[in-house]
């Protein structure tokens, strides 16, 4: 179980598991307690086996004696009630034997003298058992202190490993978020470039549909006509300005004033017409 843990990822945890393998098995039980339990089970099994063998031998001898000296057998019973009683007694005897086999506190019938001797030895036995319990308690307290120290050390290692793992996970999450933002920004930039190119394509397509060879030829004629009109208008304006200058040099005030007003109005009209022609030219 402990060999399956990757040592390169968690060096402290691997060291902890190696230390724990000296005290516990794969199921998590203490090795010393498991050994004591196995020895107790083995001793109990030996006691039960010996008792059961002795009990079987005793029952066999008892049956032989009853059959030989008293003639008790299934064929010697004359009535059905005696047979039924004999079978019922045999079944109950078997049940008692099975119950005695599972009972670990078997007490043998000792003589009164032997019981008295055991009673006299009881204080010494109790004192020895008490001393054993005291020694076992000291060992347990010592092991408890060692286990507490090992637990505290291992807890610190686990806490440090968990902290490092959380830091690594946080950095991974931040890197993933930054990568996602960069990917989204690149996607938006690519989409904008695509929209710009699509607008240019649509504009060129519109130019293609608008400026056909026939349309271009007609526009060139219109442009030529407008340029001629502009030239003629400029000539008229120049002539009007010359006439205005001539009238301004005459002494008669009324005629000059009227003529000046007419020429000014005409110049304004020509300017308006010229502006309209230039506007139509640039369309």
PDB file of C-alpha atoms in Angstrom:
ATOM      1  CA  UNK A   1       0.000   0.000   0.000  1.00  0.00           C
ATOM      2  CA  UNK A   2       2.798   2.433   0.967  1.00  0.00           C
ATOM      3  CA  UNK A   3       4.926   1.520  -2.098  1.00  0.00           C
ATOM      4  CA  UNK A   4       2.215   2.805  -4.475  1.00  0.00           C
ATOM      5  CA  UNK A   5       2.615   6.438  -3.313  1.00  0.00           C
ATOM      6  CA  UNK A   6       4.754   8.521  -5.763  1.00  0.00           C
ATOM      7  CA  UNK A   7       7.797   9.719  -3.847  1.00  0.00           C
ATOM      8  CA  UNK A   8       8.732  12.477  -6.291  1.00  0.00           C
ATOM      9  CA  UNK A   9       5.430  14.316  -5.725  1.00  0.00           C
ATOM     10  CA  UNK A  10       5.154  14.009  -1.925  1.00  0.00           C
ATOM     11  CA  UNK A  11       8.573  13.254  -0.348  1.00  0.00           C
ATOM     12  CA  UNK A  12       7.405  14.040   3.179  1.00  0.00           C
ATOM     13  CA  UNK A  13       4.309  11.872   2.851  1.00  0.00           C
ATOM     14  CA  UNK A  14       6.363   8.943   1.565  1.00  0.00           C
ATOM     15  CA  UNK A  15       8.695   9.217   4.567  1.00  0.00           C
ATOM     16  CA  UNK A  16       5.679   9.321   6.872  1.00  0.00           C
ATOM     17  CA  UNK A  17       4.227   6.174   5.317  1.00  0.00           C
ATOM     18  CA  UNK A  18       7.557   4.369   5.671  1.00  0.00           C
ATOM     19  CA  UNK A  19       7.616   5.215   9.392  1.00  0.00           C
ATOM     20  CA  UNK A  20       4.016   4.129   9.884  1.00  0.00           C
ATOM     21  CA  UNK A  21       4.676   0.789   8.173  1.00  0.00           C
ATOM     22  CA  UNK A  22       6.877  -0.144  11.163  1.00  0.00           C
ATOM     23  CA  UNK A  23       3.953   0.197  13.580  1.00  0.00           C
ATOM     24  CA  UNK A  24       0.764  -0.613  11.612  1.00  0.00           C
ATOM     25  CA  UNK A  25      -0.217  -3.079   8.909  1.00  0.00           C
ATOM     26  CA  UNK A  26      -2.117  -2.457   5.656  1.00  0.00           C
ATOM     27  CA  UNK A  27      -5.479  -2.513   7.466  1.00  0.00           C
ATOM     28  CA  UNK A  28      -4.345   0.202   9.931  1.00  0.00           C
ATOM     29  CA  UNK A  29      -4.090  -2.097  12.986  1.00  0.00           C
ATOM     30  CA  UNK A  30      -1.112  -2.044  15.358  1.00  0.00           C
ATOM     31  CA  UNK A  31       1.443  -4.750  14.592  1.00  0.00           C
ATOM     32  CA  UNK A  32       2.096  -5.521  18.265  1.00  0.00           C
ATOM     33  CA  UNK A  33      -1.608  -5.774  19.058  1.00  0.00           C
ATOM     34  CA  UNK A  34      -2.156  -7.920  15.985  1.00  0.00           C
ATOM     35  CA  UNK A  35       0.603 -10.320  17.088  1.00  0.00           C
ATOM     36  CA  UNK A  36      -0.873 -10.573  20.589  1.00  0.00           C
ATOM     37  CA  UNK A  37      -4.319 -11.186  19.113  1.00  0.00           C
ATOM     38  CA  UNK A  38      -2.988 -13.942  16.834  1.00  0.00           C
ATOM     39  CA  UNK A  39      -1.213 -15.613  19.755  1.00  0.00           C
ATOM     40  CA  UNK A  40      -4.380 -15.419  21.888  1.00  0.00           C
ATOM     41  CA  UNK A  41      -6.468 -16.926  19.073  1.00  0.00           C
ATOM     42  CA  UNK A  42      -3.937 -19.713  18.613  1.00  0.00           C
ATOM     43  CA  UNK A  43      -3.868 -20.482  22.349  1.00  0.00           C
ATOM     44  CA  UNK A  44      -7.667 -20.472  22.502  1.00  0.00           C
ATOM     45  CA  UNK A  45      -7.868 -22.778  19.512  1.00  0.00           C
ATOM     46  CA  UNK A  46      -5.395 -25.210  21.117  1.00  0.00           C
ATOM     47  CA  UNK A  47      -7.350 -25.222  24.392  1.00  0.00           C
ATOM     48  CA  UNK A  48     -10.635 -25.821  22.607  1.00  0.00           C
ATOM     49  CA  UNK A  49      -9.152 -28.578  20.468  1.00  0.00           C
ATOM     50  CA  UNK A  50      -7.689 -30.383  23.499  1.00  0.00           C
ATOM     51  CA  UNK A  51     -10.919 -30.073  25.437  1.00  0.00           C
ATOM     52  CA  UNK A  52     -13.019 -31.273  22.529  1.00  0.00           C
ATOM     53  CA  UNK A  53     -10.758 -34.266  21.969  1.00  0.00           C
ATOM     54  CA  UNK A  54     -10.918 -35.198  25.651  1.00  0.00           C
ATOM     55  CA  UNK A  55     -14.691 -34.740  25.680  1.00  0.00           C
ATOM     56  CA  UNK A  56     -15.142 -36.977  22.642  1.00  0.00           C
ATOM     57  CA  UNK A  57     -12.944 -39.644  24.217  1.00  0.00           C
ATOM     58  CA  UNK A  58     -14.913 -39.435  27.458  1.00  0.00           C
ATOM     59  CA  UNK A  59     -18.246 -39.759  25.621  1.00  0.00           C
ATOM     60  CA  UNK A  60     -17.014 -42.741  23.655  1.00  0.00           C
ATOM     61  CA  UNK A  61     -15.813 -44.465  26.813  1.00  0.00           C
ATOM     62  CA  UNK A  62     -19.107 -43.645  28.512  1.00  0.00           C
ATOM     63  CA  UNK A  63     -21.110 -45.171  25.655  1.00  0.00           C
ATOM     64  CA  UNK A  64     -18.945 -48.318  25.687  1.00  0.00           C
ATOM     65  CA  UNK A  65     -19.378 -48.746  29.440  1.00  0.00           C
ATOM     66  CA  UNK A  66     -23.136 -48.191  29.309  1.00  0.00           C
ATOM     67  CA  UNK A  67     -23.509 -50.620  26.434  1.00  0.00           C
ATOM     68  CA  UNK A  68     -21.351 -53.363  27.959  1.00  0.00           C
ATOM     69  CA  UNK A  69     -22.426 -53.171  31.601  1.00  0.00           C
ATOM     70  CA  UNK A  70     -25.965 -51.914  31.416  1.00  0.00           C
ATOM     71  CA  UNK A  71     -27.042 -52.891  27.904  1.00  0.00           C
ATOM     72  CA  UNK A  72     -28.226 -49.385  26.906  1.00  0.00           C
ATOM     73  CA  UNK A  73     -28.615 -49.172  23.153  1.00  0.00           C
ATOM     74  CA  UNK A  74     -31.249 -48.143  20.674  1.00  0.00           C
ATOM     75  CA  UNK A  75     -32.273 -51.774  20.140  1.00  0.00           C
ATOM     76  CA  UNK A  76     -32.779 -52.508  23.837  1.00  0.00           C
ATOM     77  CA  UNK A  77     -35.631 -50.045  24.247  1.00  0.00           C
ATOM     78  CA  UNK A  78     -39.017 -51.739  23.964  1.00  0.00           C
ATOM     79  CA  UNK A  79     -41.331 -48.732  23.862  1.00  0.00           C
ATOM     80  CA  UNK A  80     -41.342 -45.758  21.485  1.00  0.00           C
ATOM     81  CA  UNK A  81     -41.307 -43.344  24.427  1.00  0.00           C
ATOM     82  CA  UNK A  82     -38.004 -44.759  25.652  1.00  0.00           C
ATOM     83  CA  UNK A  83     -36.503 -44.419  22.165  1.00  0.00           C
ATOM     84  CA  UNK A  84     -37.816 -40.849  21.903  1.00  0.00           C
ATOM     85  CA  UNK A  85     -36.380 -39.993  25.316  1.00  0.00           C
ATOM     86  CA  UNK A  86     -33.015 -41.528  24.442  1.00  0.00           C
ATOM     87  CA  UNK A  87     -32.782 -39.562  21.154  1.00  0.00           C
ATOM     88  CA  UNK A  88     -33.850 -36.307  22.853  1.00  0.00           C
ATOM     89  CA  UNK A  89     -31.243 -36.823  25.564  1.00  0.00           C
ATOM     90  CA  UNK A  90     -28.579 -37.487  22.910  1.00  0.00           C
ATOM     91  CA  UNK A  91     -29.498 -34.291  21.015  1.00  0.00           C
ATOM     92  CA  UNK A  92     -29.374 -32.190  24.171  1.00  0.00           C
ATOM     93  CA  UNK A  93     -26.052 -33.721  25.115  1.00  0.00           C
ATOM     94  CA  UNK A  94     -24.699 -32.745  21.667  1.00  0.00           C
ATOM     95  CA  UNK A  95     -25.995 -29.184  22.106  1.00  0.00           C
ATOM     96  CA  UNK A  96     -24.320 -28.909  25.517  1.00  0.00           C
ATOM     97  CA  UNK A  97     -21.062 -30.198  24.044  1.00  0.00           C
ATOM     98  CA  UNK A  98     -21.194 -27.594  21.248  1.00  0.00           C
ATOM     99  CA  UNK A  99     -21.882 -24.805  23.771  1.00  0.00           C
ATOM    100  CA  UNK A 100     -19.041 -25.937  25.998  1.00  0.00           C
ATOM    101  CA  UNK A 101     -16.710 -25.935  22.991  1.00  0.00           C
ATOM    102  CA  UNK A 102     -17.401 -22.216  22.360  1.00  0.00           C
ATOM    103  CA  UNK A 103     -17.024 -21.311  26.060  1.00  0.00           C
ATOM    104  CA  UNK A 104     -13.523 -20.106  26.888  1.00  0.00           C
ATOM    105  CA  UNK A 105     -14.064 -19.953  30.677  1.00  0.00           C
ATOM    106  CA  UNK A 106     -14.051 -23.708  31.397  1.00  0.00           C
ATOM    107  CA  UNK A 107     -13.664 -24.597  35.062  1.00  0.00           C
ATOM    108  CA  UNK A 108     -12.545 -28.092  36.041  1.00  0.00           C
ATOM    109  CA  UNK A 109     -13.796 -29.834  39.155  1.00  0.00           C
ATOM    110  CA  UNK A 110     -10.904 -29.589  41.552  1.00  0.00           C
ATOM    111  CA  UNK A 111     -10.653 -31.033  44.966  1.00  0.00           C
ATOM    112  CA  UNK A 112     -11.154 -28.887  48.044  1.00  0.00           C
ATOM    113  CA  UNK A 113      -7.471 -29.020  48.878  1.00  0.00           C
ATOM    114  CA  UNK A 114      -6.481 -27.868  45.439  1.00  0.00           C
ATOM    115  CA  UNK A 115      -9.041 -25.073  45.561  1.00  0.00           C
ATOM    116  CA  UNK A 116      -7.712 -23.992  48.956  1.00  0.00           C
ATOM    117  CA  UNK A 117      -4.152 -23.949  47.631  1.00  0.00           C
ATOM    118  CA  UNK A 118      -5.248 -21.845  44.698  1.00  0.00           C
ATOM    119  CA  UNK A 119      -7.085 -19.510  47.068  1.00  0.00           C
ATOM    120  CA  UNK A 120      -3.920 -19.071  49.124  1.00  0.00           C
ATOM    121  CA  UNK A 121      -1.969 -18.275  45.969  1.00  0.00           C
ATOM    122  CA  UNK A 122      -4.619 -15.794  44.806  1.00  0.00           C
ATOM    123  CA  UNK A 123      -3.012 -12.658  46.396  1.00  0.00           C
ATOM    124  CA  UNK A 124       0.331 -13.470  44.794  1.00  0.00           C
ATOM    125  CA  UNK A 125      -1.388 -14.131  41.485  1.00  0.00           C
ATOM    126  CA  UNK A 126      -3.337 -10.865  41.726  1.00  0.00           C
ATOM    127  CA  UNK A 127      -0.170  -8.959  42.648  1.00  0.00           C
ATOM    128  CA  UNK A 128       1.691 -10.430  39.688  1.00  0.00           C
ATOM    129  CA  UNK A 129      -1.166  -9.638  37.337  1.00  0.00           C
ATOM    130  CA  UNK A 130      -1.334  -6.102  38.746  1.00  0.00           C
ATOM    131  CA  UNK A 131       2.392  -5.668  38.160  1.00  0.00           C
ATOM    132  CA  UNK A 132       1.977  -6.957  34.621  1.00  0.00           C
ATOM    133  CA  UNK A 133      -0.850  -4.510  34.044  1.00  0.00           C
ATOM    134  CA  UNK A 134       1.239  -1.666  35.481  1.00  0.00           C
ATOM    135  CA  UNK A 135       4.165  -2.551  33.222  1.00  0.00           C
ATOM    136  CA  UNK A 136       1.849  -2.841  30.238  1.00  0.00           C
ATOM    137  CA  UNK A 137       0.320   0.532  31.117  1.00  0.00           C
ATOM    138  CA  UNK A 138       3.788   2.124  31.221  1.00  0.00           C
ATOM    139  CA  UNK A 139       4.604   0.640  27.835  1.00  0.00           C
ATOM    140  CA  UNK A 140       1.293   1.872  26.449  1.00  0.00           C
ATOM    141  CA  UNK A 141       1.887   5.396  27.823  1.00  0.00           C
ATOM    142  CA  UNK A 142       5.371   5.423  26.337  1.00  0.00           C
ATOM    143  CA  UNK A 143       4.043   4.246  22.980  1.00  0.00           C
ATOM    144  CA  UNK A 144       1.287   6.833  23.243  1.00  0.00           C
ATOM    145  CA  UNK A 145       3.842   9.623  23.691  1.00  0.00           C
ATOM    146  CA  UNK A 146       5.855   8.310  20.749  1.00  0.00           C
ATOM    147  CA  UNK A 147       2.735   8.066  18.616  1.00  0.00           C
ATOM    148  CA  UNK A 148       1.709  11.614  19.593  1.00  0.00           C
ATOM    149  CA  UNK A 149       5.135  12.924  18.617  1.00  0.00           C
ATOM    150  CA  UNK A 150       5.009  11.025  15.321  1.00  0.00           C
ATOM    151  CA  UNK A 151       1.457  12.280  14.760  1.00  0.00           C
ATOM    152  CA  UNK A 152       2.447  15.920  15.349  1.00  0.00           C
ATOM    153  CA  UNK A 153       5.467  15.640  13.043  1.00  0.00           C
ATOM    154  CA  UNK A 154       3.447  13.946  10.339  1.00  0.00           C
ATOM    155  CA  UNK A 155       0.616  16.448  10.744  1.00  0.00           C
ATOM    156  CA  UNK A 156       3.049  19.299  10.123  1.00  0.00           C
ATOM    157  CA  UNK A 157       4.353  17.515   7.022  1.00  0.00           C
ATOM    158  CA  UNK A 158       0.820  16.940   5.740  1.00  0.00           C
ATOM    159  CA  UNK A 159      -0.150  20.553   6.432  1.00  0.00           C
ATOM    160  CA  UNK A 160       2.920  21.823   4.563  1.00  0.00           C
ATOM    161  CA  UNK A 161       2.227  19.471   1.648  1.00  0.00           C
ATOM    162  CA  UNK A 162      -1.393  20.620   1.529  1.00  0.00           C
ATOM    163  CA  UNK A 163      -0.301  24.277   1.544  1.00  0.00           C
ATOM    164  CA  UNK A 164       2.114  23.678  -1.342  1.00  0.00           C
ATOM    165  CA  UNK A 165      -0.579  21.798  -3.237  1.00  0.00           C
ATOM    166  CA  UNK A 166      -3.015  24.690  -2.794  1.00  0.00           C
ATOM    167  CA  UNK A 167      -0.403  27.164  -4.055  1.00  0.00           C
ATOM    168  CA  UNK A 168       0.245  25.033  -7.134  1.00  0.00           C
ATOM    169  CA  UNK A 169      -3.470  24.715  -7.808  1.00  0.00           C
ATOM    170  CA  UNK A 170      -3.930  28.499  -7.454  1.00  0.00           C
ATOM    171  CA  UNK A 171      -1.082  29.190  -9.887  1.00  0.00           C
ATOM    172  CA  UNK A 172      -2.540  26.704 -12.356  1.00  0.00           C
ATOM    173  CA  UNK A 173      -5.942  28.406 -12.134  1.00  0.00           C
ATOM    174  CA  UNK A 174      -4.405  31.869 -12.672  1.00  0.00           C
ATOM    175  CA  UNK A 175      -2.400  30.660 -15.668  1.00  0.00           C
ATOM    176  CA  UNK A 176      -5.500  29.069 -17.150  1.00  0.00           C
ATOM    177  CA  UNK A 177      -7.489  32.299 -16.715  1.00  0.00           C
ATOM    178  CA  UNK A 178      -4.747  34.369 -18.354  1.00  0.00           C
ATOM    179  CA  UNK A 179      -4.528  31.917 -21.243  1.00  0.00           C
ATOM    180  CA  UNK A 180      -8.300  32.067 -21.668  1.00  0.00           C
ATOM    181  CA  UNK A 181      -8.242  35.888 -21.705  1.00  0.00           C
ATOM    182  CA  UNK A 182      -5.413  35.928 -24.257  1.00  0.00           C
ATOM    183  CA  UNK A 183      -7.294  33.469 -26.474  1.00  0.00           C
ATOM    184  CA  UNK A 184     -10.469  35.583 -26.228  1.00  0.00           C
ATOM    185  CA  UNK A 185      -8.525  38.767 -27.112  1.00  0.00           C
ATOM    186  CA  UNK A 186      -6.893  37.074 -30.111  1.00  0.00           C
ATOM    187  CA  UNK A 187     -10.265  35.811 -31.262  1.00  0.00           C
ATOM    188  CA  UNK A 188     -11.819  39.304 -31.030  1.00  0.00           C
ATOM    189  CA  UNK A 189      -8.882  40.853 -32.910  1.00  0.00           C
ATOM    190  CA  UNK A 190      -9.197  38.253 -35.659  1.00  0.00           C
ATOM    191  CA  UNK A 191     -12.940  38.857 -35.834  1.00  0.00           C
ATOM    192  CA  UNK A 192     -12.379  42.636 -36.181  1.00  0.00           C
ATOM    193  CA  UNK A 193      -9.869  42.066 -38.988  1.00  0.00           C
ATOM    194  CA  UNK A 194     -12.394  39.831 -40.700  1.00  0.00           C
ATOM    195  CA  UNK A 195     -15.120  42.505 -40.421  1.00  0.00           C
ATOM    196  CA  UNK A 196     -12.793  45.189 -41.850  1.00  0.00           C
ATOM    197  CA  UNK A 197     -11.838  42.987 -44.789  1.00  0.00           C
ATOM    198  CA  UNK A 198     -15.486  42.159 -45.382  1.00  0.00           C
ATOM    199  CA  UNK A 199     -16.360  45.896 -45.466  1.00  0.00           C
ATOM    200  CA  UNK A 200     -13.592  46.503 -48.002  1.00  0.00           C
ATOM    201  CA  UNK A 201     -14.832  43.639 -50.141  1.00  0.00           C
ATOM    202  CA  UNK A 202     -18.397  44.982 -50.012  1.00  0.00           C
ATOM    203  CA  UNK A 203     -17.141  48.497 -50.881  1.00  0.00           C
ATOM    204  CA  UNK A 204     -15.201  47.211 -53.876  1.00  0.00           C
ATOM    205  CA  UNK A 205     -18.207  45.182 -54.960  1.00  0.00           C
ATOM    206  CA  UNK A 206     -20.379  48.306 -54.719  1.00  0.00           C
ATOM    207  CA  UNK A 207     -17.847  50.269 -56.793  1.00  0.00           C
ATOM    208  CA  UNK A 208     -17.839  47.498 -59.346  1.00  0.00           C
ATOM    209  CA  UNK A 209     -21.619  47.518 -59.669  1.00  0.00           C
ATOM    210  CA  UNK A 210     -21.797  51.350 -59.734  1.00  0.00           C
ATOM    211  CA  UNK A 211     -18.934  52.261 -62.091  1.00  0.00           C
ATOM    212  CA  UNK A 212     -19.562  50.152 -65.152  1.00  0.00           C
ATOM    213  CA  UNK A 213     -17.909  51.065 -68.497  1.00  0.00           C
ATOM    214  CA  UNK A 214     -21.118  52.792 -69.655  1.00  0.00           C
ATOM    215  CA  UNK A 215     -21.463  54.693 -66.367  1.00  0.00           C
ATOM    216  CA  UNK A 216     -17.842  55.852 -66.461  1.00  0.00           C
ATOM    217  CA  UNK A 217     -18.261  57.105 -70.028  1.00  0.00           C
ATOM    218  CA  UNK A 218     -21.414  59.041 -69.081  1.00  0.00           C
ATOM    219  CA  UNK A 219     -19.731  60.553 -66.031  1.00  0.00           C
ATOM    220  CA  UNK A 220     -16.785  61.667 -68.159  1.00  0.00           C
ATOM    221  CA  UNK A 221     -19.180  63.442 -70.538  1.00  0.00           C
ATOM    222  CA  UNK A 222     -20.953  65.107 -67.628  1.00  0.00           C
ATOM    223  CA  UNK A 223     -17.614  66.195 -66.208  1.00  0.00           C
ATOM    224  CA  UNK A 224     -16.558  67.659 -69.552  1.00  0.00           C
ATOM    225  CA  UNK A 225     -19.852  69.552 -69.819  1.00  0.00           C
ATOM    226  CA  UNK A 226     -19.498  70.946 -66.304  1.00  0.00           C
ATOM    227  CA  UNK A 227     -15.903  72.023 -66.930  1.00  0.00           C
ATOM    228  CA  UNK A 228     -17.026  73.912 -70.062  1.00  0.00           C
ATOM    229  CA  UNK A 229     -19.789  75.630 -68.115  1.00  0.00           C
ATOM    230  CA  UNK A 230     -17.321  76.603 -65.417  1.00  0.00           C
ATOM    231  CA  UNK A 231     -14.960  78.093 -67.991  1.00  0.00           C
ATOM    232  CA  UNK A 232     -17.776  80.122 -69.623  1.00  0.00           C
ATOM    233  CA  UNK A 233     -19.033  81.313 -66.256  1.00  0.00           C
ATOM    234  CA  UNK A 234     -15.558  82.434 -65.238  1.00  0.00           C
ATOM    235  CA  UNK A 235     -15.286  84.409 -68.513  1.00  0.00           C
ATOM    236  CA  UNK A 236     -18.622  86.103 -67.893  1.00  0.00           C
ATOM    237  CA  UNK A 237     -17.594  86.975 -64.367  1.00  0.00           C
ATOM    238  CA  UNK A 238     -14.372  88.464 -65.627  1.00  0.00           C
ATOM    239  CA  UNK A 239     -16.269  90.546 -68.238  1.00  0.00           C
ATOM    240  CA  UNK A 240     -18.741  91.685 -65.606  1.00  0.00           C
ATOM    241  CA  UNK A 241     -15.952  92.742 -63.283  1.00  0.00           C
ATOM    242  CA  UNK A 242     -14.349  94.710 -66.142  1.00  0.00           C
ATOM    243  CA  UNK A 243     -17.661  96.457 -66.899  1.00  0.00           C
ATOM    244  CA  UNK A 244     -18.146  97.179 -63.214  1.00  0.00           C
ATOM    245  CA  UNK A 245     -14.708  98.744 -63.021  1.00  0.00           C
ATOM    246  CA  UNK A 246     -15.514 100.856 -66.072  1.00  0.00           C
ATOM    247  CA  UNK A 247     -18.814 102.040 -64.588  1.00  0.00           C
ATOM    248  CA  UNK A 248     -17.197 102.844 -61.292  1.00  0.00           C
ATOM    249  CA  UNK A 249     -14.970 105.376 -63.070  1.00  0.00           C
ATOM    250  CA  UNK A 250     -17.949 107.376 -64.465  1.00  0.00           C
ATOM    251  CA  UNK A 251     -18.991 110.510 -62.594  1.00  0.00           C
ATOM    252  CA  UNK A 252     -22.744 110.160 -62.907  1.00  0.00           C
ATOM    253  CA  UNK A 253     -23.707 108.767 -59.532  1.00  0.00           C
ATOM    254  CA  UNK A 254     -27.213 107.388 -60.213  1.00  0.00           C
ATOM    255  CA  UNK A 255     -26.282 105.488 -63.298  1.00  0.00           C
ATOM    256  CA  UNK A 256     -23.237 104.141 -61.615  1.00  0.00           C
ATOM    257  CA  UNK A 257     -25.269 103.105 -58.592  1.00  0.00           C
ATOM    258  CA  UNK A 258     -27.905 101.272 -60.613  1.00  0.00           C
ATOM    259  CA  UNK A 259     -25.377  99.659 -62.821  1.00  0.00           C
ATOM    260  CA  UNK A 260     -23.334  98.711 -59.800  1.00  0.00           C
ATOM    261  CA  UNK A 261     -26.321  97.065 -58.172  1.00  0.00           C
ATOM    262  CA  UNK A 262     -27.165  95.122 -61.312  1.00  0.00           C
ATOM    263  CA  UNK A 263     -23.611  93.987 -61.791  1.00  0.00           C
ATOM    264  CA  UNK A 264     -23.321  92.988 -58.128  1.00  0.00           C
ATOM    265  CA  UNK A 265     -26.470  90.914 -58.360  1.00  0.00           C
ATOM    266  CA  UNK A 266     -25.309  89.308 -61.552  1.00  0.00           C
ATOM    267  CA  UNK A 267     -21.928  88.494 -60.010  1.00  0.00           C
ATOM    268  CA  UNK A 268     -23.641  86.849 -57.047  1.00  0.00           C
ATOM    269  CA  UNK A 269     -25.796  84.787 -59.383  1.00  0.00           C
ATOM    270  CA  UNK A 270     -22.764  83.715 -61.364  1.00  0.00           C
ATOM    271  CA  UNK A 271     -20.935  82.761 -58.197  1.00  0.00           C
ATOM    272  CA  UNK A 272     -23.880  80.670 -57.049  1.00  0.00           C
ATOM    273  CA  UNK A 273     -24.067  78.939 -60.429  1.00  0.00           C
ATOM    274  CA  UNK A 274     -20.317  78.328 -60.350  1.00  0.00           C
ATOM    275  CA  UNK A 275     -20.533  76.795 -56.871  1.00  0.00           C
ATOM    276  CA  UNK A 276     -23.355  74.524 -57.983  1.00  0.00           C
ATOM    277  CA  UNK A 277     -21.373  73.355 -60.986  1.00  0.00           C
ATOM    278  CA  UNK A 278     -18.324  72.626 -58.850  1.00  0.00           C
ATOM    279  CA  UNK A 279     -20.470  70.716 -56.343  1.00  0.00           C
ATOM    280  CA  UNK A 280     -21.977  68.608 -59.120  1.00  0.00           C
ATOM    281  CA  UNK A 281     -18.531  67.991 -60.517  1.00  0.00           C
ATOM    282  CA  UNK A 282     -17.233  66.467 -57.267  1.00  0.00           C
ATOM    283  CA  UNK A 283     -20.184  64.164 -56.774  1.00  0.00           C
TER     284      UNK A 283
END
